[in-house]
Coordinates of C-alpha atoms in Angstrom, one line a residue:
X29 CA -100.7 107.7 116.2
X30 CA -98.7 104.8 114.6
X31 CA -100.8 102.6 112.8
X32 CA -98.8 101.6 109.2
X33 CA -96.5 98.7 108.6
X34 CA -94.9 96.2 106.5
X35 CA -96.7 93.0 107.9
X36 CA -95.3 89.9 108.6
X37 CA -95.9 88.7 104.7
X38 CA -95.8 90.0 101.5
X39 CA -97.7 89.4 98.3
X40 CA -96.2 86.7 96.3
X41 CA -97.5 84.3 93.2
X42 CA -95.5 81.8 93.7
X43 CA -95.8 81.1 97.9
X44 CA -99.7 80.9 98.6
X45 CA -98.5 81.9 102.3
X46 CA -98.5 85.5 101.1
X47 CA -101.8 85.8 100.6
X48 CA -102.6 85.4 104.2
X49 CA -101.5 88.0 106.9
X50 CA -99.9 86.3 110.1
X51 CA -100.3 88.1 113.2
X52 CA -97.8 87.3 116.5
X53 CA -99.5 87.2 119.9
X54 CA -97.5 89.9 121.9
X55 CA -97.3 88.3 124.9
X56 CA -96.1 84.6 124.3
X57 CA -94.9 84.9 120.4
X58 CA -97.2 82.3 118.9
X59 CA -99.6 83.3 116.2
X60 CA -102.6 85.2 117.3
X61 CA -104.4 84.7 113.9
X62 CA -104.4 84.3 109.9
X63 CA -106.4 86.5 107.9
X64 CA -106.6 86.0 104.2
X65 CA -105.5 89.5 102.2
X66 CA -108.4 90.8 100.0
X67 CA -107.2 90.3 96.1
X68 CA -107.2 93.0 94.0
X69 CA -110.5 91.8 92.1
X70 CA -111.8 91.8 95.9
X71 CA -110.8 95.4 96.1
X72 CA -112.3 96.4 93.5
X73 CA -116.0 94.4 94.4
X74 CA -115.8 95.7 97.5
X75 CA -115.8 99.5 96.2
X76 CA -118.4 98.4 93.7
X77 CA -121.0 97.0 96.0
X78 CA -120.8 100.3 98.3
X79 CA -121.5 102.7 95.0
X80 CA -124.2 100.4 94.3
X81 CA -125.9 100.5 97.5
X82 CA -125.2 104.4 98.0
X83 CA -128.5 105.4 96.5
X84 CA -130.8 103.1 98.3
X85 CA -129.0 103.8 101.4
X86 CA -129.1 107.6 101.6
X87 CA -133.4 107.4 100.6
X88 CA -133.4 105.5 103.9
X89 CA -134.9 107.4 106.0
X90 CA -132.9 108.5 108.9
X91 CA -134.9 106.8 111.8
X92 CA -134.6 103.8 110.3
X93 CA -131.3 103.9 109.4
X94 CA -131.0 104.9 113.5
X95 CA -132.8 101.5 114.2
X96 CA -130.5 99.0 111.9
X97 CA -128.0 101.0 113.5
X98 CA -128.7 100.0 116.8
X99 CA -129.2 96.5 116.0
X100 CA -126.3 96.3 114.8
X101 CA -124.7 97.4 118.3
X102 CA -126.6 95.1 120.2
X103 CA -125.1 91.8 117.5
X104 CA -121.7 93.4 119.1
X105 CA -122.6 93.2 122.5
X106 CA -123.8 89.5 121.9
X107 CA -120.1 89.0 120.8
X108 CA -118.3 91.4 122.8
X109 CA -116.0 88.7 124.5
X110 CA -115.1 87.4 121.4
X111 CA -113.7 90.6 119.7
X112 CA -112.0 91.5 123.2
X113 CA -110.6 88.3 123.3
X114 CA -109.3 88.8 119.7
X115 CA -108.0 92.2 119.9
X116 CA -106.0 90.8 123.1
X117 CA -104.3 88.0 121.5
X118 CA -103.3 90.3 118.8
X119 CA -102.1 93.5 120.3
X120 CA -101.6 92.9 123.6
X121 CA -104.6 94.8 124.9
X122 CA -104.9 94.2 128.4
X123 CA -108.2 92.0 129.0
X124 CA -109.8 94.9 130.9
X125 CA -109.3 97.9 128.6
X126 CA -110.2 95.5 125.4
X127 CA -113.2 94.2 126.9
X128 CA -114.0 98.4 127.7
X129 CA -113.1 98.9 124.3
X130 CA -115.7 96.7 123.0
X131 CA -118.1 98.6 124.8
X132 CA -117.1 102.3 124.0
X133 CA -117.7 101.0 120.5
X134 CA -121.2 99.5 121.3
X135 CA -122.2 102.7 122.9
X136 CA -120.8 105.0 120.4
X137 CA -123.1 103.2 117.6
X138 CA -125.7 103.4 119.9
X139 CA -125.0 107.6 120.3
X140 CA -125.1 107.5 116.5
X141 CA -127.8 105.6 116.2
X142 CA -129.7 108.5 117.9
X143 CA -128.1 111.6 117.0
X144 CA -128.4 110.9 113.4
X145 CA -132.1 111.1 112.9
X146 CA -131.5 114.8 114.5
X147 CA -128.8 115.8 112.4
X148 CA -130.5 118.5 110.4
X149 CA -129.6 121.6 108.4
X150 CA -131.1 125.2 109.3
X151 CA -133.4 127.8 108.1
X152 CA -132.7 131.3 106.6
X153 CA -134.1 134.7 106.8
X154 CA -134.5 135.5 102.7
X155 CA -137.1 138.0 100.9
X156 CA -141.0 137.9 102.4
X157 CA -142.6 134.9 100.5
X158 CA -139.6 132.7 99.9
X159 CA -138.0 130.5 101.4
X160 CA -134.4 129.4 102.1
X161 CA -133.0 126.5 104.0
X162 CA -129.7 124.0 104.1
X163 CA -130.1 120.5 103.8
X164 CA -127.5 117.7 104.7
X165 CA -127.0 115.1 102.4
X166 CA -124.6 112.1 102.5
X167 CA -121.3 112.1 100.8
X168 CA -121.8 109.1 99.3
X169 CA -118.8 106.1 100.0
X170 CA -116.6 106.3 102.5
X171 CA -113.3 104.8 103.1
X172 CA -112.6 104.1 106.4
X173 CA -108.9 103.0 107.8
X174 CA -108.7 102.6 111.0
X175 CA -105.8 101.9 114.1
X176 CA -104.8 98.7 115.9
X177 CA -104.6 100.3 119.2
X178 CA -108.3 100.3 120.5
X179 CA -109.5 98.8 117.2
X180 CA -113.7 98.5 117.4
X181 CA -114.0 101.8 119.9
X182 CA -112.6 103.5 116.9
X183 CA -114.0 102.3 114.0
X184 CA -117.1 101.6 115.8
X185 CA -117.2 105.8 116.3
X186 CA -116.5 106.7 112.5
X187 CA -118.5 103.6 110.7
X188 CA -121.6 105.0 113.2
X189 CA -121.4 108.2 112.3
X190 CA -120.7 107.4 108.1
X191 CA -123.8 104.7 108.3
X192 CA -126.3 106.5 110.0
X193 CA -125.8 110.1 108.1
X194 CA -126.8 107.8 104.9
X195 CA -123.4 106.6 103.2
X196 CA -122.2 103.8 102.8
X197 CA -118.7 102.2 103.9
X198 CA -115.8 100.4 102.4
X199 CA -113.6 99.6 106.1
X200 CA -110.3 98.5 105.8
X201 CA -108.4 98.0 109.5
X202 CA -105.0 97.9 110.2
X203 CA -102.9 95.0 109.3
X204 CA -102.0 94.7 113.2
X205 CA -105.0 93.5 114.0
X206 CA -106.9 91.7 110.9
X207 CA -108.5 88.9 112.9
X208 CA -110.4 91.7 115.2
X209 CA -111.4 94.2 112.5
X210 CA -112.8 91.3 110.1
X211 CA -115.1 89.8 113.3
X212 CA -116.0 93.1 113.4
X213 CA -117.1 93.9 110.1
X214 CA -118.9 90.7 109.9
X215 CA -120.9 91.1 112.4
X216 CA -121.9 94.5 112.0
X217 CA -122.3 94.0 108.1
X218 CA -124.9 91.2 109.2
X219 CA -127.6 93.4 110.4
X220 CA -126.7 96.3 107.7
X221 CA -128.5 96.2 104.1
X222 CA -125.9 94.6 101.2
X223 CA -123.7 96.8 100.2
X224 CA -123.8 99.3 103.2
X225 CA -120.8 98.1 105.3
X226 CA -118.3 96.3 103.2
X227 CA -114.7 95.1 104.8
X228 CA -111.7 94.5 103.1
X229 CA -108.5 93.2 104.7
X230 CA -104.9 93.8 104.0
X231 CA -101.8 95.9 104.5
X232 CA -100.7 98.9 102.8
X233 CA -101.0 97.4 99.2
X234 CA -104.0 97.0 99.8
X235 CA -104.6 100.4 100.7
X236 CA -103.0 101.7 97.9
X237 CA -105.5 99.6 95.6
X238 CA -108.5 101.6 97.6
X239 CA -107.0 105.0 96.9
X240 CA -107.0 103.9 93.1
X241 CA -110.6 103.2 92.9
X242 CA -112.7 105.9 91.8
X243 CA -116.2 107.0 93.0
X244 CA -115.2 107.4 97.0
X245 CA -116.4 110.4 98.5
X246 CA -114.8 110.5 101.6
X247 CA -111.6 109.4 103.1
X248 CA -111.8 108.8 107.1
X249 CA -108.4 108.1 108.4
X250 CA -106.7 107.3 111.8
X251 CA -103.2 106.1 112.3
X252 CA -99.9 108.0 110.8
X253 CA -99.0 111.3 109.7
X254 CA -97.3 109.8 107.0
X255 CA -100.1 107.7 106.0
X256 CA -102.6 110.6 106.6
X257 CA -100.2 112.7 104.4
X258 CA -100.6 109.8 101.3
X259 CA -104.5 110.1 101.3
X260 CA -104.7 114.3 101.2
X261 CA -102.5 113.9 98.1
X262 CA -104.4 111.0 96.5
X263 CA -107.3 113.4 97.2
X264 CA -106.2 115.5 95.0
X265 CA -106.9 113.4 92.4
X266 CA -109.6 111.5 93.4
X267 CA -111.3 115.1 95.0
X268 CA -112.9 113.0 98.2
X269 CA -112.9 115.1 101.2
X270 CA -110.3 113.8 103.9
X271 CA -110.7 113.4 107.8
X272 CA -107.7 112.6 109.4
X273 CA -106.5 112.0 113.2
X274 CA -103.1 111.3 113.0
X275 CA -100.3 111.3 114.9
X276 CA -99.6 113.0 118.1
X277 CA -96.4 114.4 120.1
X278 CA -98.9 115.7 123.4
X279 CA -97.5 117.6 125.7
X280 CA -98.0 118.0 130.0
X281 CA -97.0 121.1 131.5
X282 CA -96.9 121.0 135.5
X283 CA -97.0 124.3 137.3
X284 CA -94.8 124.4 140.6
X285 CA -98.5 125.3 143.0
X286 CA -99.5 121.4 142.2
X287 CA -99.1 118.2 144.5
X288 CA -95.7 116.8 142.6
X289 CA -97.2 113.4 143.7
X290 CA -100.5 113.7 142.9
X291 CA -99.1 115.5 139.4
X292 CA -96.7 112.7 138.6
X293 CA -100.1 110.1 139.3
X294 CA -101.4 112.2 136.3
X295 CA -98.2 112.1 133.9
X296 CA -97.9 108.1 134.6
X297 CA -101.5 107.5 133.8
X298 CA -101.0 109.4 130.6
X299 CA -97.4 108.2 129.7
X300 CA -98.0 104.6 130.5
X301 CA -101.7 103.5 130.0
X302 CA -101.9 101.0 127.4
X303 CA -98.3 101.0 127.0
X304 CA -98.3 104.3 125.9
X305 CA -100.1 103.5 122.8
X306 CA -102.7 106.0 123.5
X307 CA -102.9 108.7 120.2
X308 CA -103.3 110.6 123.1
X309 CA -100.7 109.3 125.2
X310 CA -98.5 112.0 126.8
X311 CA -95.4 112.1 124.9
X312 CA -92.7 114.8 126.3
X313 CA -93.2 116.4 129.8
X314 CA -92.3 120.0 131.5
X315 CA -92.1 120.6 135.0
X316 CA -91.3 123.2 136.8
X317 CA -87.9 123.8 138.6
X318 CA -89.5 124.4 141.8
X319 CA -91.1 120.8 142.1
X320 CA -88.9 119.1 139.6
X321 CA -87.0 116.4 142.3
X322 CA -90.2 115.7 144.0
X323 CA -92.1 114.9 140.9
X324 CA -89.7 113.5 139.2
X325 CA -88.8 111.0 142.6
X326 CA -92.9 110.1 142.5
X327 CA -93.0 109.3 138.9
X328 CA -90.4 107.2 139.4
X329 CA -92.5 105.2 141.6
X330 CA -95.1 105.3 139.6
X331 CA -93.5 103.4 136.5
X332 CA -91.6 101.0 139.0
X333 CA -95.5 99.9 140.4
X334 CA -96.7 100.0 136.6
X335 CA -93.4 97.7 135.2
X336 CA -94.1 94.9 138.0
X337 CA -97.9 94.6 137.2
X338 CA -98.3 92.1 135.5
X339 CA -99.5 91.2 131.9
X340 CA -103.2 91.4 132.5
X341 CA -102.4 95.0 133.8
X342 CA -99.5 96.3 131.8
X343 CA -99.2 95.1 128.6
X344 CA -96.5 94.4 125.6
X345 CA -96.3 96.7 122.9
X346 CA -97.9 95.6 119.5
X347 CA -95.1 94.1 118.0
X348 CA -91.2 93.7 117.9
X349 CA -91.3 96.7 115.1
X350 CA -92.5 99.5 117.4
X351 CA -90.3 97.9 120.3
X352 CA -87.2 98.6 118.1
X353 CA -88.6 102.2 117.6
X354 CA -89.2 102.9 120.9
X355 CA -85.5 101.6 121.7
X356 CA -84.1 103.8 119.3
X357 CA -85.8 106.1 120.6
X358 CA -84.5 105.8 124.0
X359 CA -81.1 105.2 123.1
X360 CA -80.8 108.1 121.1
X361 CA -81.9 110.1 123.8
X362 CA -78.9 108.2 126.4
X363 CA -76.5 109.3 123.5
X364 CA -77.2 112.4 123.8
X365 CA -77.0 113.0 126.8
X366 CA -80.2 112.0 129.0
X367 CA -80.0 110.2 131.8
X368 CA -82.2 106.7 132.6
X369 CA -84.0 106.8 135.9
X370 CA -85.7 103.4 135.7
X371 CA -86.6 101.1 132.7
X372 CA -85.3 101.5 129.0
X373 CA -84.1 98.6 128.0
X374 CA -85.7 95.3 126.3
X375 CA -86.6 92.8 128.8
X376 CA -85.8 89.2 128.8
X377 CA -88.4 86.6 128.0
X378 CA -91.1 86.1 125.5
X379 CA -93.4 88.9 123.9
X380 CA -92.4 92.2 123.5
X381 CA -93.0 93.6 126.2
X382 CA -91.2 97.1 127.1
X383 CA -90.7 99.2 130.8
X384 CA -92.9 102.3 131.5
X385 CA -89.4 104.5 131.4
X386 CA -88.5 108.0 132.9
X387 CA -85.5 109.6 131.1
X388 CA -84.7 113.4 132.8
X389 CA -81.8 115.7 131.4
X390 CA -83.6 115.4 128.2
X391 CA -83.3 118.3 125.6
X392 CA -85.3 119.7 122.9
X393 CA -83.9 118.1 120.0
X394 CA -84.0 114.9 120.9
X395 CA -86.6 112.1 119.3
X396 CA -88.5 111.5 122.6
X397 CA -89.5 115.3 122.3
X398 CA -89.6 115.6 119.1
X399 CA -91.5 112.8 117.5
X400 CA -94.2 110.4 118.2
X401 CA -92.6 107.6 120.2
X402 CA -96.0 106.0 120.9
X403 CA -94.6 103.6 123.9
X404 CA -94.0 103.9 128.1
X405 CA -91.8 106.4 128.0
X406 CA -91.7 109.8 130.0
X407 CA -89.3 112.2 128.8
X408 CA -88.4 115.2 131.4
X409 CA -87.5 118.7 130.9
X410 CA -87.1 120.9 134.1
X411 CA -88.5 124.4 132.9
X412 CA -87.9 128.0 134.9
X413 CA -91.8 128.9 134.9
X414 CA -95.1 128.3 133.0
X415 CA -94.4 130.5 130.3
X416 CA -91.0 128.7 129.4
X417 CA -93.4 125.4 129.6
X418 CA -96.1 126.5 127.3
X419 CA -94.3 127.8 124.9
X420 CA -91.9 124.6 124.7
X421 CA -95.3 122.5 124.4
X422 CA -96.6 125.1 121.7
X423 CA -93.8 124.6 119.7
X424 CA -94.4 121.2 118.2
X425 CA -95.2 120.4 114.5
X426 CA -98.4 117.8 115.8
X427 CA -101.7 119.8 116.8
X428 CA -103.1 116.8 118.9
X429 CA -103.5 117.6 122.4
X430 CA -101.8 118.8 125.4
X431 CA -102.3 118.9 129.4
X432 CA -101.9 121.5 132.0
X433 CA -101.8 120.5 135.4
X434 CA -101.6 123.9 137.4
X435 CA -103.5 125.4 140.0
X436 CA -104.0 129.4 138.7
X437 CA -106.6 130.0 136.3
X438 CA -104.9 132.6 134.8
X439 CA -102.5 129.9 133.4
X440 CA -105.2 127.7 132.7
X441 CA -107.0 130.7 130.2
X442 CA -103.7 131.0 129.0
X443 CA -102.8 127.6 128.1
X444 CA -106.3 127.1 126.7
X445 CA -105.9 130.5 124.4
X446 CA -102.1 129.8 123.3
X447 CA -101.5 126.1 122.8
X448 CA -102.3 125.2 119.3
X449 CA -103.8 121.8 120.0
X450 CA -107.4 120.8 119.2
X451 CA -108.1 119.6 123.4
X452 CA -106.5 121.5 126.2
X453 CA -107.1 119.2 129.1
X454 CA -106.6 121.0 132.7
X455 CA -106.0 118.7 135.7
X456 CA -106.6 115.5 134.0
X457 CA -104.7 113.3 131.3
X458 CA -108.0 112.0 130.1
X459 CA -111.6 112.5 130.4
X460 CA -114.3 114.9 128.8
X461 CA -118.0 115.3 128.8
X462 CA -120.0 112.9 126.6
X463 CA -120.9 114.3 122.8
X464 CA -117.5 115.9 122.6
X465 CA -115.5 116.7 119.5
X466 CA -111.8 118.1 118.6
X467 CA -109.9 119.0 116.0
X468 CA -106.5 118.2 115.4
X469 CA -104.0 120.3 113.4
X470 CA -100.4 120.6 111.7
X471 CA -99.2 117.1 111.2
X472 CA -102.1 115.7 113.5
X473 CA -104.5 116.2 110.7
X474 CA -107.5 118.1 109.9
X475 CA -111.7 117.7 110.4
X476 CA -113.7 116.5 113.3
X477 CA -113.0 112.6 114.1
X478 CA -115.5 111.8 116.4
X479 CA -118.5 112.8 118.0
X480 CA -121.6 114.8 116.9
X481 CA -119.2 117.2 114.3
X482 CA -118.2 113.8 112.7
X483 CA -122.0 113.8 111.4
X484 CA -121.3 117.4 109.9
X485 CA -118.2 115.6 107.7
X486 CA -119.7 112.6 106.8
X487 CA -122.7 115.3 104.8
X488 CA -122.4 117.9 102.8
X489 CA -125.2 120.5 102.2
X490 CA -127.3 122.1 99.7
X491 CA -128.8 125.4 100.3
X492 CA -132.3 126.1 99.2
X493 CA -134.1 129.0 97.8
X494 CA -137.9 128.7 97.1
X495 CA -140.0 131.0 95.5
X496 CA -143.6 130.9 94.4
X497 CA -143.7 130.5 90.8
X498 CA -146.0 133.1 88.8
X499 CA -149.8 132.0 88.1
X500 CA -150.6 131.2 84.5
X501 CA -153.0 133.2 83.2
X502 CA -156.7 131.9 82.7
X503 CA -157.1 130.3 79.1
X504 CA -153.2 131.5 77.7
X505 CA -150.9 128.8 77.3
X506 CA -147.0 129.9 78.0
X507 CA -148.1 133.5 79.6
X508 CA -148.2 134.7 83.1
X509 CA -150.2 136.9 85.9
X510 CA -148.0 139.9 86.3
X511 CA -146.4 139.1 90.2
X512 CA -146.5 141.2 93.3
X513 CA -143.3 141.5 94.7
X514 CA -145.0 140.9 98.4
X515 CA -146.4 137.7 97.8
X516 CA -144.1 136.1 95.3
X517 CA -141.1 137.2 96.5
X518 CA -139.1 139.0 93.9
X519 CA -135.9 140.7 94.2
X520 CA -135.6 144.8 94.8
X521 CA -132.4 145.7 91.8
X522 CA -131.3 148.2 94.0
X523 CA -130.8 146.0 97.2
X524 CA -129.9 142.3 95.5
X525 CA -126.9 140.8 97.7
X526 CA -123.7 138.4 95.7
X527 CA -125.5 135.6 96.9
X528 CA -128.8 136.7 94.8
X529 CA -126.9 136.4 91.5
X530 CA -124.8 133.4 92.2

């Protein structure tokens, strides 16, 4: 997922400009909003008010930290228009997907809100009259950095499940879209204790200054691999435990017994929704020979349709930054020899708006296969049969996800066993039953982002072993009842485990 940049300022002493991050509306090219960059002394409060509040916040008891919770979502829904109508005017978001943003992010506080009071640890079987059990316990503070491209679903789902397991959050969003993340943290921070939810805004500096502070136990990241890569070794360091979702490079693989139309439906909903800037988004495509003109012919279609929607249906990219990415990225491909079936090249006019693109003769070195591109574009390679397919889609250094549209289920078990992604979707881009959670791998990143595992991450556990303590003896100070072994539990020499003597 693309997240990091150089924003549109830097920090200066001598121009007070640089102190304020200017975000361009993608669509017309006039600024969206001004957002004032967090000083260093800010940086530093910021961390300090979370440590202080940790302890109060984690003896809260869970329910009510459930019901502040839930406030908390329904001050969002009271403003939901207002933060879509931010996030549109600084990425682009189409009004209908930032609006449904708003409320992915409402409801996911609202899952939190309840799974967390029934996050609990379990019970084991130890010696007769003891008693052993694990307990969760929050981390402690958490730094959250979150994405531009659905900004509030996403930090809605990891600042629900930080709050609610008891910790407490420094959030820093991305500095794409400063205006949205600050409403956000304001208004969520109003209904939370001081000290629980504390936002800081600015750009990678910033950043940096967070990863210098000391006492944060956790660092929750999505956005870049390379940015992803900077917190696991400032971890080091530091020791807080990393969850990363980072970028992606997803694959689709399309077995020849499928519609090719209804299949190509599928690849353009994934290639081009949102512009592409989906973390999820597919990314490189591999069809099979037998149905490779038909599909290929439909997709066509399908981006032609999705290029003359207009803006309130198919949006700009973020910025001119990723548009010159996603141009290199496409010309590099032409260069070497793919072949441009409709789109991939800048429009004319204001914004930055970009083509949903189909390129086919593409090969397996090229940059639309190989990395992130994180725009509309649909690269093809014609493969002989499924096994070709999944093993081209398996060998990828990102771990995000992959789709397999193919009607034998003997390719679907296979895909599911092989492909070294943490989701396998089968006959559809996107979807999944509620309460889900993946984990990504290789450059994609590592721990459970979302969903009820994310409430396993944000705790770590104590295990507990009770046993009755000895009876002091009537009238003796400092001396004890000798102890039956049945009733107080104590330990057979010949039968103790590693775990008895740790």
């Amino acid at each position: 997922m693309t997240l990091d940049a150089p924003t549109t300022t830097a920090p200066s002493t001598d121009d007070p400009s640089a102190d304020t991050i200017t975000v361009l509306d993608p669509v017309t090219g006039e600024v969206a909003s001004e957002t004032r960059r967090s000083t260093a002394d800010e940086v530093r409060d910021a961390v300090a008010r979370a440590r202080a509040a940790a302890t109060g916040w984690a003896r809260t008891a869970p329910g009510e930290r459930g019901a502040v919770l839930r406030a908390a979502a329904e001050r969002l829904r009271e403003h939901a228009d207002d933060l879509a109508a931010m996030n549109t005017r600084e990425t682009g978001k189409v009004p209908g997907d930032a609006l449904g943003g708003v409320e992915a992010g409402i409801n996911t506080l609202i899952q939190y809100a309840e799974l967390g009071p029934l996050h609990r640890g379990e019970a084991l079987r130890g010696n007769h009259g003891a008693a052993d059990f694990a307990v969760p316990h929050p981390r402690g503070v958490v730094l959250a950095l979150t994405p531009w491209n659905d900004p509030v679903a996403v930090a809605c789902g990891i600042l629900g499940a930080a709050i609610v397991a008891g910790n407490t959050v420094v959030h820093k969003g991305s500095e794409r879209s400063p205006g949205t993340i600050a409403l956000l943290n304001r208004l969520l921070a109003a209904e939370l204790p001081e000290g629980v939810l504390v936002g800081v805004d600015g750009d990678a500096t910033t950043g940096e200054q967070l990863l210098a502070e000391d006492g944060i136990a956790v660092y929750a990241h999505v956005g870049s691999t390379a940015t992803g890569d900077r917190l696991a070794k400032a971890a080091l360091r530091t020791r807080a435990h990393v969850i990363r979702e980072n970028g992606g490079n997803d694959a689709a693989v399309v077995d020849a017994d499928v519609d090719p139309v209804w299949a190509a439906e599928q690849v353009a909903l994934g290639a081009f929704a949102n512009t592409g800037q989906i973390c999820t988004s597919v990314e490189r495509v591999y069809v099979h020979r037998d149905i490779a003109d038909d599909f290929t012919a439909a997709l066509v279609r399908a981006a032609e349709r999705k290029t003359a929607s207009a803006a309130a249906d198919f949006g700009p990219l973020v910025d001119e930054r990723l548009r010159t990415t996603v141009q290199e990225h496409v010309d590099q491909a032409v260069d070497a020899g793919a072949r441009v079936l409709t789109g991939g090249s800048v429009p004319e006019g204001a914004g930055t708006f970009y083509p949903a693109t189909v390129l086919t003769d593409c090969t397996d070195d090229m940059l639309v296969l190989t990395e992130e591109t994180f725009g509309p574009i649909a690269p093809l390679r014609v493969v002989d049969d499924m096994a070709e397919g999944l093993r081209l889609a398996a060998e990828d250094r990102y771990g995000l996800a992959a789709t397999v549209l193919t009607g034998d289920t003997a390719t679907a078990l296979r895909a599911a066993a092989e492909l070294p992604v943490g989701t396998v979707k089968i006959n559809a881009v996107f979807g999944g039953a509620p309460g889900g959670s993946a984990e990504p791998r290789g450059a994609s990143g590592s721990g459970f982002g979302y969903g009820p595992h994310l409430l396993d991450e944000m705790t770590t556990t104590t295990v507990v072993h009770l046993e009755a303590a000895p009876r002091r003896t009537s009238g003796t100070a400092g001396t004890a009842d000798a102890v039956d072994p049945a009733t107080a539990g104590s330990h057979d020499t010949d039968t103790a485990t590693a775990e008895d003597v740790r």
